DNA sequence: CAGCATCCCTCCGGATACTG
DNA sequence: CAGTATCCGGAGGGATGCTG
């Protein structure tokens, strides 16, 4: 596999590009992956990619998420600019969550990974079982 | 955004497809994302996508990884079938790590995400700064 | 050279109870 | 309805020392 796919010239640059130097927060790849690596993040992005949802709807859509984690994950996604939060001053109030343009553009490559995961999950599971069996 | 992109028909199926029912380990997407969401996983996959490396080479390539985490991450990647480990019975022994076919096929969608991350990392950082500033 | 073992500590995420 | 506040157990990950 050609290193040109990274637009990088040396091993050192591979590392620098990944880490952004020495600072963890400046590493683009890990920073982005971190943002969707939460237990519920990809699930919620996937749901919101379909259409906007309200808080309670998401709660019913994903029954086994705690409301603490739903709140926190949505806040994290909003903080990173993936999700837009709109409050309607009704009584009682309702809040609608939707993907931003940034969120939708991020969902495109994420979707590639999702499709790969659905297609190759069995292979990963098999590899894991084989590895564990060999380790006896 | 059309729900057909998921090959799913209803909200319930969205959830079931993500979770695989009730079992976390059976959820393809989270399971795969989990596998590359470690602090060093994507970094090592990216390095090995360039060419095979030996243990010590990876250590020098990524100076600030502890050898404990290098060992463990490589084992995890090997367990999931992404990485092949080959021991050469020299003295002292040398071990070469390389991507498997499964690892290379997984790297293709991952690369899409990597490219997106490099292009849009600034936007994410800006969104984060704006959000934090507004929260005062 | 390429690991394994041990200690330790932070942070993610679950359970529960309470508000505007 | 849509959150906040608090407590707590377990997993992820760093530092250090030892081995074939």
Short mmCIF file of C-alpha atoms (C1' of nucleotides) in Angstrom, two decimals:
data_model
loop_
_atom_site.label_atom_id
_atom_site.label_comp_id
_atom_site.label_asym_id
_atom_site.label_seq_id
_atom_site.Cartn_x
_atom_site.Cartn_y
_atom_site.Cartn_z
CA UNK A 1 0.00 0.00 0.00
CA UNK A 2 1.49 3.28 -1.13
CA UNK A 3 2.28 5.87 1.48
CA UNK A 4 1.10 8.57 -0.90
CA UNK A 5 -2.44 7.88 0.21
CA UNK A 6 -1.51 9.68 3.39
CA UNK A 7 0.02 12.62 1.54
CA UNK A 8 3.00 12.00 3.76
CA UNK A 9 6.66 11.60 2.91
CA UNK A 10 8.27 9.95 5.89
CA UNK A 11 7.52 7.84 8.89
CA UNK A 12 8.04 10.80 11.13
CA UNK A 13 5.45 12.75 9.22
CA UNK A 14 2.97 9.90 9.59
CA UNK A 15 3.26 10.24 13.30
CA UNK A 16 3.22 14.01 13.28
CA UNK A 17 0.14 14.05 11.09
CA UNK A 18 -1.60 11.69 13.45
CA UNK A 19 -0.58 13.38 16.63
CA UNK A 20 -0.32 16.94 15.46
CA UNK A 21 3.09 17.07 17.11
CA UNK A 22 2.98 16.21 20.76
CA UNK A 23 -0.51 17.31 21.70
CA UNK A 24 -3.18 14.63 21.83
CA UNK A 25 -6.02 17.09 21.29
CA UNK A 26 -4.40 18.29 18.08
CA UNK A 27 -4.43 14.86 16.48
CA UNK A 28 -7.23 15.05 13.90
CA UNK A 29 -7.86 11.35 13.49
CA UNK A 30 -7.92 10.33 17.11
CA UNK A 31 -9.84 13.45 18.00
CA UNK A 32 -12.59 12.67 15.52
CA UNK A 33 -12.66 8.96 16.29
CA UNK A 34 -12.81 9.83 19.96
CA UNK A 35 -15.93 11.90 19.22
CA UNK A 36 -17.81 8.95 17.78
CA UNK A 37 -16.29 6.21 19.90
CA UNK A 38 -18.62 6.66 22.83
CA UNK A 39 -20.94 3.79 23.54
CA UNK A 40 -23.96 5.64 22.11
CA UNK A 41 -22.51 8.27 19.78
CA UNK A 42 -22.57 6.40 16.49
CA UNK A 43 -25.99 5.02 17.31
CA UNK A 44 -27.44 8.49 17.85
CA UNK A 45 -25.72 9.97 14.78
CA UNK A 46 -27.14 7.14 12.73
CA UNK A 47 -30.63 7.74 14.10
CA UNK A 48 -30.45 11.50 13.55
CA UNK A 49 -29.14 10.97 10.02
CA UNK A 50 -32.54 9.55 9.22
CA UNK A 51 -34.48 12.54 10.50
CA UNK A 52 -34.62 14.97 13.44
CA UNK A 53 -35.85 13.57 16.72
CA UNK A 54 -36.98 14.93 20.03
CA UNK A 55 -35.42 13.92 23.33
CA UNK A 56 -38.18 11.56 24.34
CA UNK A 57 -38.37 10.04 20.88
CA UNK A 58 -34.67 9.18 21.00
CA UNK A 59 -35.22 7.73 24.44
CA UNK A 60 -37.94 5.43 23.13
CA UNK A 61 -35.90 4.69 20.00
CA UNK A 62 -32.99 3.49 22.12
CA UNK A 63 -34.70 1.92 25.11
CA UNK A 64 -31.63 0.82 27.01
CA UNK A 65 -29.79 4.12 27.09
CA UNK A 66 -29.95 5.90 30.41
CA UNK A 67 -31.25 9.45 30.24
CA UNK A 68 -28.01 10.61 31.76
CA UNK A 69 -26.03 9.15 28.85
CA UNK A 70 -28.56 10.40 26.30
CA UNK A 71 -28.20 13.94 27.61
CA UNK A 72 -24.43 13.76 27.84
CA UNK A 73 -23.89 12.14 24.44
CA UNK A 74 -26.16 14.67 22.73
CA UNK A 75 -24.27 17.47 24.44
CA UNK A 76 -20.95 16.06 23.31
CA UNK A 77 -22.20 15.74 19.74
CA UNK A 78 -23.55 19.28 19.90
CA UNK A 79 -20.26 20.55 21.29
CA UNK A 80 -18.34 19.03 18.41
CA UNK A 81 -20.74 20.65 15.95
CA UNK A 82 -22.37 17.47 14.69
CA UNK A 83 -25.78 18.05 16.23
CA UNK A 84 -28.08 21.05 16.37
CA UNK A 85 -30.34 21.53 19.40
CA UNK A 86 -33.50 23.59 18.97
CA UNK A 87 -35.80 24.46 21.87
CA UNK A 88 -39.48 25.10 21.22
CA UNK A 89 -40.94 27.25 24.05
CA UNK A 90 -44.11 25.22 24.33
CA UNK A 91 -45.62 24.04 27.58
CA UNK A 92 -44.20 21.64 28.49
CA UNK A 93 -41.10 22.50 26.46
CA UNK A 94 -39.96 20.31 23.61
CA UNK A 95 -36.45 20.04 22.20
CA UNK A 96 -35.56 18.83 18.75
CA UNK A 97 -32.19 17.40 17.78
CA UNK A 98 -30.92 17.26 14.20
CA UNK A 99 -27.65 16.79 12.35
CA UNK A 100 -25.82 19.93 11.27
CA UNK A 101 -24.16 20.21 7.86
CA UNK A 102 -20.93 19.19 9.54
CA UNK A 103 -22.66 16.21 11.10
CA UNK A 104 -24.12 15.13 7.78
CA UNK A 105 -20.74 15.44 6.06
CA UNK A 106 -19.15 13.38 8.84
CA UNK A 107 -21.86 10.77 8.48
CA UNK A 108 -20.83 10.03 4.90
CA UNK A 109 -17.46 8.41 5.75
CA UNK A 110 -18.96 7.00 8.95
CA UNK A 111 -21.59 5.31 6.85
CA UNK A 112 -18.84 3.58 4.86
CA UNK A 113 -17.53 2.17 8.10
CA UNK A 114 -21.03 1.18 9.19
CA UNK A 115 -21.59 -0.73 5.98
CA UNK A 116 -18.23 -2.43 6.33
CA UNK A 117 -19.09 -3.37 9.89
CA UNK A 118 -22.40 -4.91 8.89
CA UNK A 119 -20.77 -6.91 6.10
CA UNK A 120 -17.70 -8.08 7.99
CA UNK A 121 -18.85 -8.39 11.55
CA UNK A 122 -19.03 -12.15 11.28
CA UNK A 123 -15.44 -12.32 10.07
CA UNK A 124 -14.30 -10.26 13.04
CA UNK A 125 -16.25 -12.46 15.42
CA UNK A 126 -14.78 -15.58 13.87
CA UNK A 127 -11.24 -14.21 14.07
CA UNK A 128 -11.84 -13.39 17.71
CA UNK A 129 -13.20 -16.86 18.49
CA UNK A 130 -10.27 -18.52 16.70
CA UNK A 131 -7.77 -16.36 18.56
CA UNK A 132 -9.35 -17.07 21.92
CA UNK A 133 -9.55 -20.79 21.21
CA UNK A 134 -5.87 -20.94 20.26
CA UNK A 135 -4.95 -19.16 23.45
CA UNK A 136 -6.59 -21.86 25.62
CA UNK B 1 -31.73 11.86 4.35
CA UNK B 2 -33.45 8.72 3.17
CA UNK B 3 -33.66 5.81 5.54
CA UNK B 4 -33.06 3.46 2.62
CA UNK B 5 -29.37 4.07 3.01
CA UNK B 6 -29.57 1.87 6.06
CA UNK B 7 -31.49 -0.85 4.26
CA UNK B 8 -33.91 -0.53 7.11
CA UNK B 9 -37.63 -0.09 7.15
CA UNK B 10 -38.55 1.14 10.57
CA UNK B 11 -37.15 2.90 13.60
CA UNK B 12 -37.19 -0.32 15.53
CA UNK B 13 -35.08 -1.98 12.85
CA UNK B 14 -32.60 0.86 13.02
CA UNK B 15 -32.08 0.05 16.64
CA UNK B 16 -32.05 -3.67 16.17
CA UNK B 17 -29.51 -3.40 13.37
CA UNK B 18 -27.29 -1.31 15.58
CA UNK B 19 -27.62 -3.39 18.69
CA UNK B 20 -28.15 -6.80 17.18
CA UNK B 21 -31.06 -7.19 19.54
CA UNK B 22 -30.13 -6.79 23.16
CA UNK B 23 -26.55 -8.02 23.14
CA UNK B 24 -23.84 -5.40 22.99
CA UNK B 25 -21.28 -7.76 21.49
CA UNK B 26 -23.65 -8.54 18.63
CA UNK B 27 -23.95 -4.93 17.53
CA UNK B 28 -21.81 -4.76 14.37
CA UNK B 29 -21.24 -1.03 14.29
CA UNK B 30 -20.36 -0.44 17.90
CA UNK B 31 -18.32 -3.61 17.97
CA UNK B 32 -16.18 -2.51 15.03
CA UNK B 33 -15.90 1.08 16.18
CA UNK B 34 -14.94 -0.21 19.59
CA UNK B 35 -12.10 -2.10 17.96
CA UNK B 36 -10.55 1.02 16.48
CA UNK B 37 -11.57 3.46 19.18
CA UNK B 38 -8.65 2.72 21.45
CA UNK B 39 -6.18 5.51 21.97
CA UNK B 40 -3.57 3.92 19.69
CA UNK B 41 -5.54 1.53 17.45
CA UNK B 42 -6.19 3.80 14.48
CA UNK B 43 -2.66 5.12 14.67
CA UNK B 44 -1.16 1.62 14.44
CA UNK B 45 -3.54 0.49 11.70
CA UNK B 46 -2.60 3.57 9.73
CA UNK B 47 1.11 2.88 10.20
CA UNK B 48 0.78 -0.80 9.24
CA UNK B 49 -1.30 0.15 6.19
CA UNK B 50 1.88 1.70 4.82
CA UNK B 51 4.01 -1.39 5.28
CA UNK B 52 4.80 -4.14 7.80
CA UNK B 53 6.74 -3.13 10.87
CA UNK B 54 8.57 -4.85 13.66
CA UNK B 55 7.78 -4.28 17.30
CA UNK B 56 10.73 -2.01 17.97
CA UNK B 57 10.15 -0.07 14.76
CA UNK B 58 6.58 0.69 15.81
CA UNK B 59 7.90 1.73 19.18
CA UNK B 60 10.27 4.22 17.60
CA UNK B 61 7.60 5.30 15.11
CA UNK B 62 5.26 6.18 17.95
CA UNK B 63 7.60 7.40 20.68
CA UNK B 64 5.04 8.21 23.33
CA UNK B 65 3.23 4.88 23.41
CA UNK B 66 4.14 2.69 26.36
CA UNK B 67 5.33 -0.77 25.44
CA UNK B 68 2.49 -2.15 27.52
CA UNK B 69 -0.07 -0.38 25.33
CA UNK B 70 1.80 -1.26 22.14
CA UNK B 71 1.70 -4.94 23.07
CA UNK B 72 -1.92 -4.85 24.15
CA UNK B 73 -3.20 -2.84 21.17
CA UNK B 74 -1.40 -5.11 18.70
CA UNK B 75 -2.88 -8.15 20.44
CA UNK B 76 -6.36 -6.65 20.26
CA UNK B 77 -5.92 -5.88 16.56
CA UNK B 78 -4.61 -9.39 15.99
CA UNK B 79 -7.51 -10.86 17.93
CA UNK B 80 -10.01 -9.05 15.74
CA UNK B 81 -8.25 -10.34 12.65
CA UNK B 82 -6.90 -7.00 11.45
CA UNK B 83 -3.23 -7.69 12.10
CA UNK B 84 -0.99 -10.66 11.35
CA UNK B 85 1.87 -11.47 13.71
CA UNK B 86 4.85 -13.38 12.35
CA UNK B 87 7.72 -14.55 14.54
CA UNK B 88 11.16 -15.07 12.98
CA UNK B 89 13.19 -17.49 15.13
CA UNK B 90 16.37 -15.46 14.93
CA UNK B 91 18.58 -14.67 17.90
CA UNK B 92 17.43 -12.44 19.39
CA UNK B 93 13.94 -13.10 18.00
CA UNK B 94 12.20 -10.58 15.79
CA UNK B 95 8.47 -10.21 15.25
CA UNK B 96 6.85 -8.59 12.26
CA UNK B 97 3.35 -7.14 12.24
CA UNK B 98 1.33 -6.56 9.09
CA UNK B 99 -2.28 -5.96 8.08
CA UNK B 100 -4.34 -8.97 7.06
CA UNK B 101 -6.72 -8.88 4.10
CA UNK B 102 -9.48 -8.13 6.58
CA UNK B 103 -7.39 -5.33 8.05
CA UNK B 104 -6.73 -3.82 4.65
CA UNK B 105 -10.40 -3.98 3.70
CA UNK B 106 -11.30 -2.31 7.00
CA UNK B 107 -8.72 0.37 6.35
CA UNK B 108 -10.52 1.52 3.20
CA UNK B 109 -13.58 2.98 4.98
CA UNK B 110 -11.39 4.02 7.90
CA UNK B 111 -9.28 5.99 5.48
CA UNK B 112 -12.38 7.90 4.38
CA UNK B 113 -12.91 8.89 7.97
CA UNK B 114 -9.24 9.80 8.35
CA UNK B 115 -9.39 12.08 5.34
CA UNK B 116 -12.56 13.69 6.63
CA UNK B 117 -10.90 14.21 9.99
CA UNK B 118 -7.87 15.90 8.47
CA UNK B 119 -10.06 18.20 6.37
CA UNK B 120 -12.62 19.08 9.04
CA UNK B 121 -10.68 18.97 12.26
CA UNK B 122 -10.49 22.75 12.42
CA UNK B 123 -14.26 23.02 12.07
CA UNK B 124 -14.75 20.62 14.96
CA UNK B 125 -12.27 22.52 17.08
CA UNK B 126 -14.00 25.80 16.28
CA UNK B 127 -17.42 24.38 17.12
CA UNK B 128 -16.04 23.14 20.39
CA UNK B 129 -14.49 26.51 21.26
CA UNK B 130 -17.71 28.34 20.39
CA UNK B 131 -19.77 25.94 22.48
CA UNK B 132 -17.46 26.26 25.47
CA UNK B 133 -17.37 30.05 25.17
CA UNK B 134 -21.18 30.26 25.09
CA UNK B 135 -21.40 28.08 28.18
CA UNK B 136 -19.34 30.56 30.26
"C1'" DC C 1 14.41 -7.77 21.03
"C1'" DA C 2 9.91 -8.48 22.36
"C1'" DG C 3 7.37 -9.09 25.60
"C1'" DC C 4 4.70 -10.19 30.73
"C1'" DA C 5 3.42 -8.76 35.70
"C1'" DT C 6 2.10 -5.49 38.97
"C1'" DC C 7 0.48 -1.19 40.88
"C1'" DC C 8 -2.21 2.81 40.44
"C1'" DC C 9 -5.33 6.27 38.87
"C1'" DT C 10 -8.58 8.56 35.83
"C1'" DC C 11 -12.72 8.64 33.46
"C1'" DC C 12 -16.71 6.37 31.23
"C1'" DG C 13 -21.06 4.99 32.02
"C1'" DG C 14 -25.04 2.91 35.06
"C1'" DA C 15 -28.56 3.67 39.00
"C1'" DT C 16 -31.15 6.63 41.48
"C1'" DA C 17 -33.35 10.82 43.04
"C1'" DC C 18 -34.71 15.56 42.24
"C1'" DT C 19 -36.25 20.23 39.24
"C1'" DG C 20 -38.45 24.07 35.75
"C1'" DC D 1 -41.05 16.84 28.83
"C1'" DA D 2 -36.36 17.49 29.24
"C1'" DG D 3 -33.28 17.77 31.76
"C1'" DT D 4 -29.50 18.17 36.66
"C1'" DA D 5 -27.11 16.26 40.70
"C1'" DT D 6 -24.80 12.65 43.21
"C1'" DC D 7 -22.83 8.23 44.09
"C1'" DC D 8 -20.21 4.34 42.56
"C1'" DG D 9 -18.16 0.16 40.12
"C1'" DG D 10 -15.31 -1.28 36.32
"C1'" DA D 11 -12.61 -0.70 32.24
"C1'" DG D 12 -8.79 1.85 29.88
"C1'" DG D 13 -4.46 3.22 30.09
"C1'" DG D 14 0.34 5.05 32.24
"C1'" DA D 15 4.87 3.88 35.00
"C1'" DT D 16 7.97 0.72 36.51
"C1'" DG D 17 10.42 -3.62 36.99
"C1'" DC D 18 11.43 -8.42 35.43
"C1'" DT D 19 12.13 -12.46 31.66
"C1'" DG D 20 13.37 -15.88 27.51
#
